[in-house]
mmCIF file of N, CA and C in Angstrom:
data_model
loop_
_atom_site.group_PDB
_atom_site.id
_atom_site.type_symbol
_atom_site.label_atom_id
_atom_site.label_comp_id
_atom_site.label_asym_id
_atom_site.label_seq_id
_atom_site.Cartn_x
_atom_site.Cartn_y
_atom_site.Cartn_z
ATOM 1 N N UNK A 1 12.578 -8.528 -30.468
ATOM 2 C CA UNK A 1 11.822 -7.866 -31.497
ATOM 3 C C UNK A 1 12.657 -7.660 -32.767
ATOM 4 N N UNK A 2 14.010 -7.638 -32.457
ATOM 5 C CA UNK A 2 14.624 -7.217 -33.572
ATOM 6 C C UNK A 2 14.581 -8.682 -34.651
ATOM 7 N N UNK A 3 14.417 -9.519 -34.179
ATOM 8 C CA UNK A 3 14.471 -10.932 -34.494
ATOM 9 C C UNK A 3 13.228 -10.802 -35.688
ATOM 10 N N UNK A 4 11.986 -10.495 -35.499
ATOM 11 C CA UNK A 4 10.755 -10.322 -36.052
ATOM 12 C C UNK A 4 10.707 -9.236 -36.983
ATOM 13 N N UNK A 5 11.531 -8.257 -37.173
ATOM 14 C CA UNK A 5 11.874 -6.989 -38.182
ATOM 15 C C UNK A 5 12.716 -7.676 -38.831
ATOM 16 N N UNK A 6 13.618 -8.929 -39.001
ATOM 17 C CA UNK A 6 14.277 -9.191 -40.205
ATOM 18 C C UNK A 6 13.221 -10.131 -40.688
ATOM 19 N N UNK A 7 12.377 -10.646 -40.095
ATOM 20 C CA UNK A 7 11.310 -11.707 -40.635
ATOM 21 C C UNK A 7 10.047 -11.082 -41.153
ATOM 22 N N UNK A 8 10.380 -9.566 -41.657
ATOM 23 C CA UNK A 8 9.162 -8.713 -41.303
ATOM 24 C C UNK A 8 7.834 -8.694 -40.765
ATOM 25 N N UNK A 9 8.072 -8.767 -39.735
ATOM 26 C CA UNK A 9 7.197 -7.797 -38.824
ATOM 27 C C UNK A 9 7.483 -6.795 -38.293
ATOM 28 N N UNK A 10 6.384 -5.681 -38.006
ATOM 29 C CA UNK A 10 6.775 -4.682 -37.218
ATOM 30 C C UNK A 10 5.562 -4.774 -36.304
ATOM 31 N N UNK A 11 6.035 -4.249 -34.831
ATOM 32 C CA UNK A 11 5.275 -4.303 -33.782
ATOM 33 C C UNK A 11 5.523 -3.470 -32.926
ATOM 34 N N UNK A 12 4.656 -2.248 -32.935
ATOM 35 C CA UNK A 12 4.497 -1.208 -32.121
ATOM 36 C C UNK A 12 3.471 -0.890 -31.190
ATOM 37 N N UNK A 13 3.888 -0.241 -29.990
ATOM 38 C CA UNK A 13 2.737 0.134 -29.393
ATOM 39 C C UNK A 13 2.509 1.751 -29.699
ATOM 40 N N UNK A 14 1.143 1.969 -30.118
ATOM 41 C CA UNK A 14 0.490 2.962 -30.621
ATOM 42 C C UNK A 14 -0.526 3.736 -29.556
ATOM 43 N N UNK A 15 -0.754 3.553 -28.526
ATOM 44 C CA UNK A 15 -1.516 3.859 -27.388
ATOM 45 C C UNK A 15 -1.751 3.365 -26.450
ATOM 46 N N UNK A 16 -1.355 3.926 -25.440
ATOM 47 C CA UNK A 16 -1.556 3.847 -23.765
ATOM 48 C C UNK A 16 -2.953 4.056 -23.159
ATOM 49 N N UNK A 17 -3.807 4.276 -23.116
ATOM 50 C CA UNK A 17 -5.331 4.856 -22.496
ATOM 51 C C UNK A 17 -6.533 4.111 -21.705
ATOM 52 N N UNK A 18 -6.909 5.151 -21.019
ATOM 53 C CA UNK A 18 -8.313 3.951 -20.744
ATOM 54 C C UNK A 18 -9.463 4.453 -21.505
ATOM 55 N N UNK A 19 -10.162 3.267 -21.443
ATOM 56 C CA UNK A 19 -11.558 3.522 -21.879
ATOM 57 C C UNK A 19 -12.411 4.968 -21.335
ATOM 58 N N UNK A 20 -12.928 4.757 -20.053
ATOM 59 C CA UNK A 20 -13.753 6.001 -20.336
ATOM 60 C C UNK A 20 -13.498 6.180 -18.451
ATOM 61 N N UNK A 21 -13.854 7.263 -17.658
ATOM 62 C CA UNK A 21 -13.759 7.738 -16.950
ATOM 63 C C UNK A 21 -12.522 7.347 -15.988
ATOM 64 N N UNK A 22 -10.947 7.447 -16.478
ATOM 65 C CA UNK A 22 -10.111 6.536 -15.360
ATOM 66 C C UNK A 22 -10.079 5.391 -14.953
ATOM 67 N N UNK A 23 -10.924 4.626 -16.330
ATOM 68 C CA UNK A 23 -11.291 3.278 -15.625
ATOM 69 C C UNK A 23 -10.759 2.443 -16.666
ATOM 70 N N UNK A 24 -11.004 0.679 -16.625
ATOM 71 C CA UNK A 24 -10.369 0.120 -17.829
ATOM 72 C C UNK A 24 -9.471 0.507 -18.704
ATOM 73 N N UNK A 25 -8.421 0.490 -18.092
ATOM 74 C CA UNK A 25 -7.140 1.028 -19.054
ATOM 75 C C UNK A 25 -6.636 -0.529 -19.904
ATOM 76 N N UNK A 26 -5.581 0.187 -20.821
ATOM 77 C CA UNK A 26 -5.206 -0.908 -21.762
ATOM 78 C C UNK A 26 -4.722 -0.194 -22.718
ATOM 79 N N UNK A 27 -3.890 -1.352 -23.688
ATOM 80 C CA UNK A 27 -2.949 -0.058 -24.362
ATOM 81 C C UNK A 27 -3.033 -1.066 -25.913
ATOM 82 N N UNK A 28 -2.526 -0.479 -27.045
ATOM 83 C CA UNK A 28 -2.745 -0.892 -27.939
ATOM 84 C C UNK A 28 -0.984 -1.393 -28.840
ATOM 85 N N UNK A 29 -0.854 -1.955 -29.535
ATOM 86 C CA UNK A 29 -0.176 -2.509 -30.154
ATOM 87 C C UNK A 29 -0.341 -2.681 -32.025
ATOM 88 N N UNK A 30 0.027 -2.034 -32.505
ATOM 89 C CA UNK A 30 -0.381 -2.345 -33.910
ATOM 90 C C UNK A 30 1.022 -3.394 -34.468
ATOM 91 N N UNK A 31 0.444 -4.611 -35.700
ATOM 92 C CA UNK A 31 1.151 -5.416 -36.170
ATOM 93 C C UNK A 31 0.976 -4.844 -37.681
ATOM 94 N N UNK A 32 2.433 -4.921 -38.486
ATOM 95 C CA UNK A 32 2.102 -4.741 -39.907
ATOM 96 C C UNK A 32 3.449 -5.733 -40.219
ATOM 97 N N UNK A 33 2.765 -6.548 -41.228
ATOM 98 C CA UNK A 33 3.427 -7.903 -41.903
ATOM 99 C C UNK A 33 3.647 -6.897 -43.299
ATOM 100 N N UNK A 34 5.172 -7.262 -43.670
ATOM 101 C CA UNK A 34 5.845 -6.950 -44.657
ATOM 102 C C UNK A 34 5.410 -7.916 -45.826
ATOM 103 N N UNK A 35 5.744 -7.149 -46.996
ATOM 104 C CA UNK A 35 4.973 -7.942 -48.221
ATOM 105 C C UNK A 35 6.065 -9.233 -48.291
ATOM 106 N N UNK A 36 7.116 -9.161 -48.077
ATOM 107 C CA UNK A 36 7.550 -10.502 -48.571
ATOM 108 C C UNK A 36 8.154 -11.289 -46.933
ATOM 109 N N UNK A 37 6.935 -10.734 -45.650
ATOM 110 C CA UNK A 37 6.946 -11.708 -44.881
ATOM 111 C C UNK A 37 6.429 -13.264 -44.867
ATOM 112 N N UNK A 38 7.100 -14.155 -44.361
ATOM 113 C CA UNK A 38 6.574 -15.826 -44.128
ATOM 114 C C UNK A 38 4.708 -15.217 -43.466
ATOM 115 N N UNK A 39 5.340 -14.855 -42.035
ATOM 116 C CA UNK A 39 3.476 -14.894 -41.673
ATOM 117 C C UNK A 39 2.530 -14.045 -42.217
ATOM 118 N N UNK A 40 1.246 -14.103 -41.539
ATOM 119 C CA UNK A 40 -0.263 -13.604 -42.570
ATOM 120 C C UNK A 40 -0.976 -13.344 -40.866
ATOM 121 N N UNK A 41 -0.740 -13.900 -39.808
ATOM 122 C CA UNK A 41 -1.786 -13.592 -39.214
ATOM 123 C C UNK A 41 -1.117 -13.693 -37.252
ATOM 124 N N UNK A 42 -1.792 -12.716 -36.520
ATOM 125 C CA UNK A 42 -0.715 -12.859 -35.067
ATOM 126 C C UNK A 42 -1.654 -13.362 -34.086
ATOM 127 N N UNK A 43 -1.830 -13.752 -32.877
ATOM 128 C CA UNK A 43 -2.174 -13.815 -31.423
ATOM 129 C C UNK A 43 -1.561 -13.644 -30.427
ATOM 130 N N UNK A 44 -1.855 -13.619 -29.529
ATOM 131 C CA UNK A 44 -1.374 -14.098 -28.201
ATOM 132 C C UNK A 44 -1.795 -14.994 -27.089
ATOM 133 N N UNK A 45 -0.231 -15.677 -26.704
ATOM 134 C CA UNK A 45 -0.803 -17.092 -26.094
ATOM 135 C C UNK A 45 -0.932 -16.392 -24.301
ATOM 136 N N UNK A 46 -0.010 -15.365 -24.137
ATOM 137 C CA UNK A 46 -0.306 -15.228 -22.884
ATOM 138 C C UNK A 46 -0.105 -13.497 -22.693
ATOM 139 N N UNK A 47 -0.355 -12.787 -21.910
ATOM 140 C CA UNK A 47 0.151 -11.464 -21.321
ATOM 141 C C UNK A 47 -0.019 -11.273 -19.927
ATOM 142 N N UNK A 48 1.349 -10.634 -19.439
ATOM 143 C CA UNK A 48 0.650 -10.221 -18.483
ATOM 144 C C UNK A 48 1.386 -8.414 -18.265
ATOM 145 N N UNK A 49 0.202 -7.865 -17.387
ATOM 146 C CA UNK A 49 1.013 -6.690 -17.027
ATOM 147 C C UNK A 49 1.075 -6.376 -15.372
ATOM 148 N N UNK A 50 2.409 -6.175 -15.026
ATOM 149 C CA UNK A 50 2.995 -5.963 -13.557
ATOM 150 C C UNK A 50 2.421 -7.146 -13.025
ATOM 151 N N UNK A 51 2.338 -8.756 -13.869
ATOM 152 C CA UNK A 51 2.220 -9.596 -12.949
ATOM 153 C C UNK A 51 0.630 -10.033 -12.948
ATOM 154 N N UNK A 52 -0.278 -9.022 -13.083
ATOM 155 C CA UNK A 52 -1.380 -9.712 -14.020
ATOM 156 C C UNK A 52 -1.998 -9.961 -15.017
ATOM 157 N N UNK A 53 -2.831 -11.095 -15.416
ATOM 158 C CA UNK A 53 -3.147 -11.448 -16.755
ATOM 159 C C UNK A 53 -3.865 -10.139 -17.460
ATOM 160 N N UNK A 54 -3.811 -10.268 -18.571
ATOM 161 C CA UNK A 54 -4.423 -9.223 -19.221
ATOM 162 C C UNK A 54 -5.011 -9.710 -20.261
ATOM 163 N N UNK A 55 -6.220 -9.392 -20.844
ATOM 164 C CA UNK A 55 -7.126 -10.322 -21.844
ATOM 165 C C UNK A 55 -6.651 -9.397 -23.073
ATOM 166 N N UNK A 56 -6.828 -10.221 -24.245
ATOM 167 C CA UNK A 56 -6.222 -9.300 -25.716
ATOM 168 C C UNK A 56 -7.512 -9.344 -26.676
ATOM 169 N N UNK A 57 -7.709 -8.596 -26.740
ATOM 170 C CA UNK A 57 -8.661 -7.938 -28.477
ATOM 171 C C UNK A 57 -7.970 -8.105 -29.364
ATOM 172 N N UNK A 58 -8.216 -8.684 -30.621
ATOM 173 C CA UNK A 58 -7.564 -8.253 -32.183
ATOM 174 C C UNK A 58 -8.459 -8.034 -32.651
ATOM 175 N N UNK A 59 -7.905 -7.130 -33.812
ATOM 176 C CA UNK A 59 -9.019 -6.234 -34.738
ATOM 177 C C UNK A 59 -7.898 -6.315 -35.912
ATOM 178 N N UNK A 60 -8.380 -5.913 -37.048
ATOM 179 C CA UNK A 60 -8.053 -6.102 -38.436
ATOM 180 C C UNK A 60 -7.310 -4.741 -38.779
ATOM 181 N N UNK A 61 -6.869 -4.319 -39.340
ATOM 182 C CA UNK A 61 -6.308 -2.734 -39.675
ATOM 183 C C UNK A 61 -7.446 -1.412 -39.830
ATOM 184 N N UNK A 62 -8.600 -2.209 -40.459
ATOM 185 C CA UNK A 62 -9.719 -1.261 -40.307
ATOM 186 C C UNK A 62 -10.704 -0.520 -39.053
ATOM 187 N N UNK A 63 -9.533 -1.334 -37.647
ATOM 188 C CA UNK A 63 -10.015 -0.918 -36.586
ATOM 189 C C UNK A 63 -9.266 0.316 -36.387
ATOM 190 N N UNK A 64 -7.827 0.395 -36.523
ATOM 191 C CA UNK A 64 -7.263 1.853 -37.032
ATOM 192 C C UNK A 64 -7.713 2.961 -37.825
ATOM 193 N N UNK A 65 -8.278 2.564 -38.895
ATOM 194 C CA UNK A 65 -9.380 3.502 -39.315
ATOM 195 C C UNK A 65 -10.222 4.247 -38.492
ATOM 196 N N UNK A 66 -10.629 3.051 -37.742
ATOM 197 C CA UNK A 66 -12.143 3.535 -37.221
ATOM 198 C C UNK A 66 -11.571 4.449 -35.893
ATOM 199 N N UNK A 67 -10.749 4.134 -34.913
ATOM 200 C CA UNK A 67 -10.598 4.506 -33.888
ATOM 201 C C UNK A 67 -9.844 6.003 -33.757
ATOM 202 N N UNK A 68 -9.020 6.283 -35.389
ATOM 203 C CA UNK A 68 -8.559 7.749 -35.533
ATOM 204 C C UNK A 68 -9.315 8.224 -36.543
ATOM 205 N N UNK A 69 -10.242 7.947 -37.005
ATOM 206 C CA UNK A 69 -11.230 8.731 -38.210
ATOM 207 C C UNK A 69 -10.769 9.162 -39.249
ATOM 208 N N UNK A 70 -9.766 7.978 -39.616
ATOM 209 C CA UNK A 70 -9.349 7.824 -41.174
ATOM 210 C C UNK A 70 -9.417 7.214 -42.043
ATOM 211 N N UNK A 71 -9.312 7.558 -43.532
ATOM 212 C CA UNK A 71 -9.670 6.224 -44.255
ATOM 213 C C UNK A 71 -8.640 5.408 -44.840
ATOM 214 N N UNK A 72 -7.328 6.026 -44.315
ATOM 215 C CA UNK A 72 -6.196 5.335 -44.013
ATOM 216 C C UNK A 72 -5.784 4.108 -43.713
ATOM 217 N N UNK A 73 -5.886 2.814 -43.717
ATOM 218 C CA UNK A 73 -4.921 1.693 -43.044
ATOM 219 C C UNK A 73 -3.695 1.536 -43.156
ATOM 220 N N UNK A 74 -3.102 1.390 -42.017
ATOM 221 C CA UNK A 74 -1.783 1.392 -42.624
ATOM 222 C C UNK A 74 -0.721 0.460 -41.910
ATOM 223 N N UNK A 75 -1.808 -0.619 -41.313
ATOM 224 C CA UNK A 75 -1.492 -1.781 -40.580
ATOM 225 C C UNK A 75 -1.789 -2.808 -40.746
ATOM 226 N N UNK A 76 -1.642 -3.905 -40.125
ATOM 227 C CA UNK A 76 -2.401 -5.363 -40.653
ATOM 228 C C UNK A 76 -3.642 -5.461 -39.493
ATOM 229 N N UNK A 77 -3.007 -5.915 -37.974
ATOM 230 C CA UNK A 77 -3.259 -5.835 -37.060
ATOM 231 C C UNK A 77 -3.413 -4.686 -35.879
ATOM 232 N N UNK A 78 -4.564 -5.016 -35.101
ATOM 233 C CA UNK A 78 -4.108 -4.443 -33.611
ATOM 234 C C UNK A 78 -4.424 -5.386 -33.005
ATOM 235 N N UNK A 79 -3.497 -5.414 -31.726
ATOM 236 C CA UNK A 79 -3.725 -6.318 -30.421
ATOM 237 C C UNK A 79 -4.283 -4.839 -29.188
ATOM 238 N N UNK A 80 -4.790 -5.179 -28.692
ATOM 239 C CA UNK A 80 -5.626 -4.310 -27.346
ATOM 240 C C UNK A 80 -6.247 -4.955 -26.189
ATOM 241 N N UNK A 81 -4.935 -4.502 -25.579
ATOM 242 C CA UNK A 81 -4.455 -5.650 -24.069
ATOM 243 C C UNK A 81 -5.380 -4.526 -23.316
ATOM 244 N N UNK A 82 -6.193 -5.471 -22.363
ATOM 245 C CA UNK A 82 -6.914 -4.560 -21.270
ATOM 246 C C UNK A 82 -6.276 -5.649 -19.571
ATOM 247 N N UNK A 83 -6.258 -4.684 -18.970
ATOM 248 C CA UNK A 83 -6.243 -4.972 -17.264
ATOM 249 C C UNK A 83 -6.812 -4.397 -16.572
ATOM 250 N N UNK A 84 -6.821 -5.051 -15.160
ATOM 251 C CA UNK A 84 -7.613 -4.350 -14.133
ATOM 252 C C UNK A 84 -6.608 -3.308 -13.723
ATOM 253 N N UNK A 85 -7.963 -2.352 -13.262
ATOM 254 C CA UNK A 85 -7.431 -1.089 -13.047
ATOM 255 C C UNK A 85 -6.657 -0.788 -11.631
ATOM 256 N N UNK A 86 -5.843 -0.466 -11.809
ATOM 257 C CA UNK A 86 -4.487 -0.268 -10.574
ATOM 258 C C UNK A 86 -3.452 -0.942 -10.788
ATOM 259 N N UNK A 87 -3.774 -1.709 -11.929
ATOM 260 C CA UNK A 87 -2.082 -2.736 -11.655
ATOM 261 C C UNK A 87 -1.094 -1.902 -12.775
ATOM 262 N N UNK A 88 -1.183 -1.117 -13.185
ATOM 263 C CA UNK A 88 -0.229 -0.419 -14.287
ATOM 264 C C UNK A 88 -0.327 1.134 -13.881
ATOM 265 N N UNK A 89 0.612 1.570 -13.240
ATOM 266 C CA UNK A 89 0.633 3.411 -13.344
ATOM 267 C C UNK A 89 0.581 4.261 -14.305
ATOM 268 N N UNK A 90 -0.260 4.774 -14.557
ATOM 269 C CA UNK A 90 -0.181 5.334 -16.003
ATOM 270 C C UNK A 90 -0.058 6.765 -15.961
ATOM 271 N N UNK A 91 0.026 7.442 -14.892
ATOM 272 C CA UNK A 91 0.498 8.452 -14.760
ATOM 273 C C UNK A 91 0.671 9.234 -13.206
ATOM 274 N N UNK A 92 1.941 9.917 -13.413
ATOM 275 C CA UNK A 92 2.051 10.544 -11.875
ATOM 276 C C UNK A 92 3.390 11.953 -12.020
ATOM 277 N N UNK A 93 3.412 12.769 -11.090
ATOM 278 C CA UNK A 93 3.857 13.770 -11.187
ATOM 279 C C UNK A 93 5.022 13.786 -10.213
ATOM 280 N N UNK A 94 6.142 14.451 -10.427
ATOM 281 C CA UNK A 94 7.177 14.179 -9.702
ATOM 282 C C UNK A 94 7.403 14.028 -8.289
ATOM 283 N N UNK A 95 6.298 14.655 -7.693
ATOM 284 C CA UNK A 95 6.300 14.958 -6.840
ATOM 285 C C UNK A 95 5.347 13.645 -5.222
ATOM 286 N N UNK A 96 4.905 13.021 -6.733
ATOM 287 C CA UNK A 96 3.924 12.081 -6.071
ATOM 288 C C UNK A 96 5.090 10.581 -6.216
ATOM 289 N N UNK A 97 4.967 8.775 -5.205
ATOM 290 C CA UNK A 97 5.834 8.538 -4.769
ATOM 291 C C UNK A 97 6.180 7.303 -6.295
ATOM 292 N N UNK A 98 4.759 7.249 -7.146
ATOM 293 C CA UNK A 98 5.059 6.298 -8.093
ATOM 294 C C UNK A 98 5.586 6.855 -9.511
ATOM 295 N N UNK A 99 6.391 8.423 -9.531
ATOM 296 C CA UNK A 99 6.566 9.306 -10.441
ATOM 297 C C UNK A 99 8.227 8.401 -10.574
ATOM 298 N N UNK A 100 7.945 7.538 -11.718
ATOM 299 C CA UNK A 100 9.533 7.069 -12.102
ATOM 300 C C UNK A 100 9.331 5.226 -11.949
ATOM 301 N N UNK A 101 8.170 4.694 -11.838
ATOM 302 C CA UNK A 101 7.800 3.895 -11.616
ATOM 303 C C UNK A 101 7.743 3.050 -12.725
ATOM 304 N N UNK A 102 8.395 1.661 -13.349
ATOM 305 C CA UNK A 102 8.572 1.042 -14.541
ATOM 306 C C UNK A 102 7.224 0.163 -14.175
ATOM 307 N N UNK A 103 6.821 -0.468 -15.654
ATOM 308 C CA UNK A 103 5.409 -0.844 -15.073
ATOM 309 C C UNK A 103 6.125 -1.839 -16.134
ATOM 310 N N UNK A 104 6.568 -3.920 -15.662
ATOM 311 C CA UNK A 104 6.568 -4.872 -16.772
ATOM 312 C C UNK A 104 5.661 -5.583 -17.151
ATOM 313 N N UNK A 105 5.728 -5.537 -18.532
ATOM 314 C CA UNK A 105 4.755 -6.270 -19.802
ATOM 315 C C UNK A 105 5.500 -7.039 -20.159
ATOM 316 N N UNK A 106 4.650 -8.743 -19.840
ATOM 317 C CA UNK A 106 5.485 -9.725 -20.785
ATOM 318 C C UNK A 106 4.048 -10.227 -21.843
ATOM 319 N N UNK A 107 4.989 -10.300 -22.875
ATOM 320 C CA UNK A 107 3.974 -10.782 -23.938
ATOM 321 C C UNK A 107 4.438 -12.153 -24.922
ATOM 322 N N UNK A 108 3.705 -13.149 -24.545
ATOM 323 C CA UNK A 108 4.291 -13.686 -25.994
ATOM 324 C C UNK A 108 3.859 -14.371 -26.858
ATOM 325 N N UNK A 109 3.763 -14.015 -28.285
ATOM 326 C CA UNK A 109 3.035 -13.952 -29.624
ATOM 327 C C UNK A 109 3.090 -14.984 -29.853
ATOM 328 N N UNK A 110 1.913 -15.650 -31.262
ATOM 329 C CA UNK A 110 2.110 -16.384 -31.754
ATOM 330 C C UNK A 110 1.572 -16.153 -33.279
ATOM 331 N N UNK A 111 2.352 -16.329 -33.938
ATOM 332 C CA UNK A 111 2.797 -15.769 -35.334
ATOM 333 C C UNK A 111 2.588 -16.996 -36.368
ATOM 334 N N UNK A 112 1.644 -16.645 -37.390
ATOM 335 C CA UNK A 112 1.363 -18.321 -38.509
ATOM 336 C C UNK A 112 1.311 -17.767 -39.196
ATOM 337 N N UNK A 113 2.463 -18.929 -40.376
ATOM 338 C CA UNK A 113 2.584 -18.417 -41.460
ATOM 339 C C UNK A 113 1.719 -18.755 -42.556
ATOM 340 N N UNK A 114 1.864 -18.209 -43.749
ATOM 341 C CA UNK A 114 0.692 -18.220 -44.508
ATOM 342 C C UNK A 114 0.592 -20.210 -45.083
ATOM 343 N N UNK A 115 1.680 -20.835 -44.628
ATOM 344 C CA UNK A 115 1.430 -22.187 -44.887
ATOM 345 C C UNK A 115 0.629 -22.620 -43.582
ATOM 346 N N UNK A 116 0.342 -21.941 -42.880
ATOM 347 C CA UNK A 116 -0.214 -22.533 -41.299
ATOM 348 C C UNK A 116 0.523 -23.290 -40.314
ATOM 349 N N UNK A 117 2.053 -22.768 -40.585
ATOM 350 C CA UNK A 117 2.820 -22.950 -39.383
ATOM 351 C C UNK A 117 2.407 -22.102 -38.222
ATOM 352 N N UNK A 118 2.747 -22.342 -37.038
ATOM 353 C CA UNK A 118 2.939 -21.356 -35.904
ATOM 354 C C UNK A 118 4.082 -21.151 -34.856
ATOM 355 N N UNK A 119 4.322 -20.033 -35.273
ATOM 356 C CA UNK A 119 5.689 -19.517 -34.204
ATOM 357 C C UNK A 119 5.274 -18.950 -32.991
ATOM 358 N N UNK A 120 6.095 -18.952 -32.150
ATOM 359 C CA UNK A 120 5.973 -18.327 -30.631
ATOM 360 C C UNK A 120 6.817 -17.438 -30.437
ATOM 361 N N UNK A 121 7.021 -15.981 -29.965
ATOM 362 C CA UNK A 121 7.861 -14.949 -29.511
ATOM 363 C C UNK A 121 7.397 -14.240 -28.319
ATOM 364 N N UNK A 122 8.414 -14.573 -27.315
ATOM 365 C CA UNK A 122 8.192 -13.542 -26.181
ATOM 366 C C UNK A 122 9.131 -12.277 -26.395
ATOM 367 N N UNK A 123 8.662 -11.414 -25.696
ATOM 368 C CA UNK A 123 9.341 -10.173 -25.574
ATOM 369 C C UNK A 123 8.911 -9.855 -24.207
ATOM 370 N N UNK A 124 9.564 -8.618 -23.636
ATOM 371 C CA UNK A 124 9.117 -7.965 -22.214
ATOM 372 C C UNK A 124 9.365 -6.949 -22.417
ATOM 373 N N UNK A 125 8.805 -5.171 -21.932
ATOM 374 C CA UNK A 125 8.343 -4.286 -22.026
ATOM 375 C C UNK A 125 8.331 -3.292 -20.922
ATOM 376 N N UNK A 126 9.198 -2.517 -20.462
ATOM 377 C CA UNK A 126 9.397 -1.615 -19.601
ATOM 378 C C UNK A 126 8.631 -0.300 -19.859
ATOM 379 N N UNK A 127 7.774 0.175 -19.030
ATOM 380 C CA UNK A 127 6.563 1.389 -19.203
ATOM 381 C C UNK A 127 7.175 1.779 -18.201
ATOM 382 N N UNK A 128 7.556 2.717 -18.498
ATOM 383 C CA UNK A 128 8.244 4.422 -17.525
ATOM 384 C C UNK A 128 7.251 5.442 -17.159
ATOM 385 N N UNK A 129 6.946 5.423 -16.444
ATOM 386 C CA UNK A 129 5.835 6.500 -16.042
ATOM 387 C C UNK A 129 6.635 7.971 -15.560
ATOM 388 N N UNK A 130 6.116 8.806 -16.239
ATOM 389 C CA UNK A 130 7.237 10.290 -16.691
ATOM 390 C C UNK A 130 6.253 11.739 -15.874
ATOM 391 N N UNK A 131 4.657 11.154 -15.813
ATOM 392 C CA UNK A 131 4.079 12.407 -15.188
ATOM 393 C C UNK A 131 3.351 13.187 -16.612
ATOM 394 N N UNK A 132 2.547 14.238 -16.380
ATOM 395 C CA UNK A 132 2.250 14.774 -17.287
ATOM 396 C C UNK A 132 1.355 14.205 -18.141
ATOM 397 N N UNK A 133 0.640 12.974 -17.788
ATOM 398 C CA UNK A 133 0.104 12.285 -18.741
ATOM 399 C C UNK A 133 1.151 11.211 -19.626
ATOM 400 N N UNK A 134 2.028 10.964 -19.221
ATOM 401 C CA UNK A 134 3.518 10.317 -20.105
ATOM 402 C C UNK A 134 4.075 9.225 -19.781
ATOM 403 N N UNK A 135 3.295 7.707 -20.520
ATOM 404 C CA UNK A 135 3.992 7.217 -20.178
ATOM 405 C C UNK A 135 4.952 6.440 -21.437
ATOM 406 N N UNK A 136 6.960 6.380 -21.263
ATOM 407 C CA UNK A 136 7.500 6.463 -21.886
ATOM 408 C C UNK A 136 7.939 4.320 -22.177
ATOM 409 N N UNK A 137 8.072 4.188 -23.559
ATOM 410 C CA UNK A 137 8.469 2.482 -23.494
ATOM 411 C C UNK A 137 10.106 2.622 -23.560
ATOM 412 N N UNK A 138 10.730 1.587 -22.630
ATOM 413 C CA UNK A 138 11.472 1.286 -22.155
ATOM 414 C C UNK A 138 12.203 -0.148 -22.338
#
């Protein structure tokens, strides 16, 4: 990643959650391209989490808007990786046996630049599950 911050990009994950009753979890990722970055636009060629595939959403920066009720953008991108439910711990209490449990994310991007080249970047992603609702990146 550090590779992609001198090429400006920045790539964060911005939320852990599921959709609606404990179910469909998936976590979010926001992309913001620096003004005097090469690329204009991101994907992904593959993900997986703890080993299974995970399908990706992109949305434009105005999906940040919409999803915290601001009229704010202050991103380019989001990516919003969903999986089936059980394969990622997303939370547990010390006392219970998956409290400390790393959950791996491999991801890897593909990045075009505004001439319509395309680059490829993997990264991998350690999710610490802390309890409390907490889970910490690693």
């Amino acid at each position: 990643m550090a590779e992609l911050k001198e090429m400006g990009v920045d790539i964060e994950i911005v939320s852990i959650y599921y959709d609606n009753y404990w179910t469909n979890p998936f976590f979010i990722e926001a992309v913001k391209f620096a003004d005097n970055s090469p690329f204009k636009a991101t994907s992904t060629k593959s993900v997986t989490v703890c080993g299974a595939k995970a399908k990706t959403d992109i949305y434009t920066g105005a999906y940040g808007a919409e999803i915290w009720e601001s009229d704010e953008v202050t991103t380019d991108f989001f990516l919003k990786y969903s999986f089936p439910n059980g394969v990622m711990v997303m939370n547990s209490e010390p006392a219970f046996p998956d409290y400390g449990k790393r959950n791996d994310i491999s991801i890897e991007y593909q990045l075009q630049t505004t001439e319509g080249k395309l680059y490829t970047c993997k990264t991998n992603y350690n999710l610490l599950v802390e309890g409390n609702g907490g889970i910490q990146l690693w």
